[in-house]
XYZ file of C-alpha atoms in Angstrom:
67
model
C 11.760 13.425 -4.079
C 12.137 9.946 -2.537
C 12.218 6.908 -4.842
C 10.332 3.996 -3.273
C 10.257 0.296 -4.171
C 6.590 -0.572 -4.625
C 4.314 -1.126 -7.598
C 0.871 -2.072 -8.826
C -0.160 -5.269 -6.941
C 2.470 -5.201 -4.225
C 1.454 -6.005 -0.780
C 2.628 -3.343 1.510
C 2.567 -3.003 5.409
C 1.615 0.162 6.840
C 2.632 1.956 10.116
C -0.757 2.021 11.806
C -2.998 -0.911 11.629
C -6.595 -1.115 10.091
C -9.575 -1.255 12.682
C -9.974 -5.069 11.418
C -6.504 -5.561 12.651
C -4.572 -6.248 9.453
C -1.371 -4.044 8.787
C -1.271 -5.369 5.042
C -2.552 -3.554 1.925
C -2.677 -4.424 -1.672
C -1.836 -1.706 -4.052
C -4.731 -1.432 -6.740
C -4.151 1.975 -8.536
C -1.287 4.147 -8.920
C -0.891 7.716 -9.903
C -1.331 10.961 -7.834
C -3.299 9.089 -5.728
C -2.971 5.389 -4.417
C -5.848 3.101 -4.183
C -5.468 0.387 -1.475
C -7.408 -2.935 -0.349
C -7.170 -4.066 3.181
C -5.988 -7.817 3.057
C -8.037 -8.501 6.116
C -11.266 -7.094 5.387
C -11.350 -6.071 1.812
C -12.027 -2.349 2.754
C -10.558 -0.033 0.021
C -9.340 3.643 0.418
C -7.487 6.060 -1.673
C -4.774 8.429 -0.322
C -2.550 11.043 -2.033
C 0.865 9.605 -2.937
C 2.747 12.083 -0.513
C 0.305 10.961 2.442
C 1.088 6.969 1.269
C 4.623 7.662 1.164
C 4.635 8.659 4.859
C 2.160 5.703 5.887
C 4.125 2.991 4.379
C 6.457 0.726 6.356
C 7.691 -2.061 4.024
C 6.736 -4.159 1.043
C 5.795 -7.366 2.333
C 5.167 -9.038 -1.192
C 6.270 -7.899 -4.823
C 3.813 -8.559 -7.712
C 5.854 -10.955 -10.129
C 4.204 -9.077 -13.159
C 5.949 -5.746 -12.160
C 9.397 -6.631 -12.867
């Protein structure tokens, strides 16, 4: 299992862009599924953690409260 460096409230960049043109998403909820909100149009999605680990490219901004 791969250990990723992301947490609740972080802004992450995904490999594919959203139809609104944004690559960045905010993590709203974590567990077996990850709930994300697009930073461009505020659309929300829920994806399984295994799929999210394949979708993520990098962490753009860490939430200061996670540390």
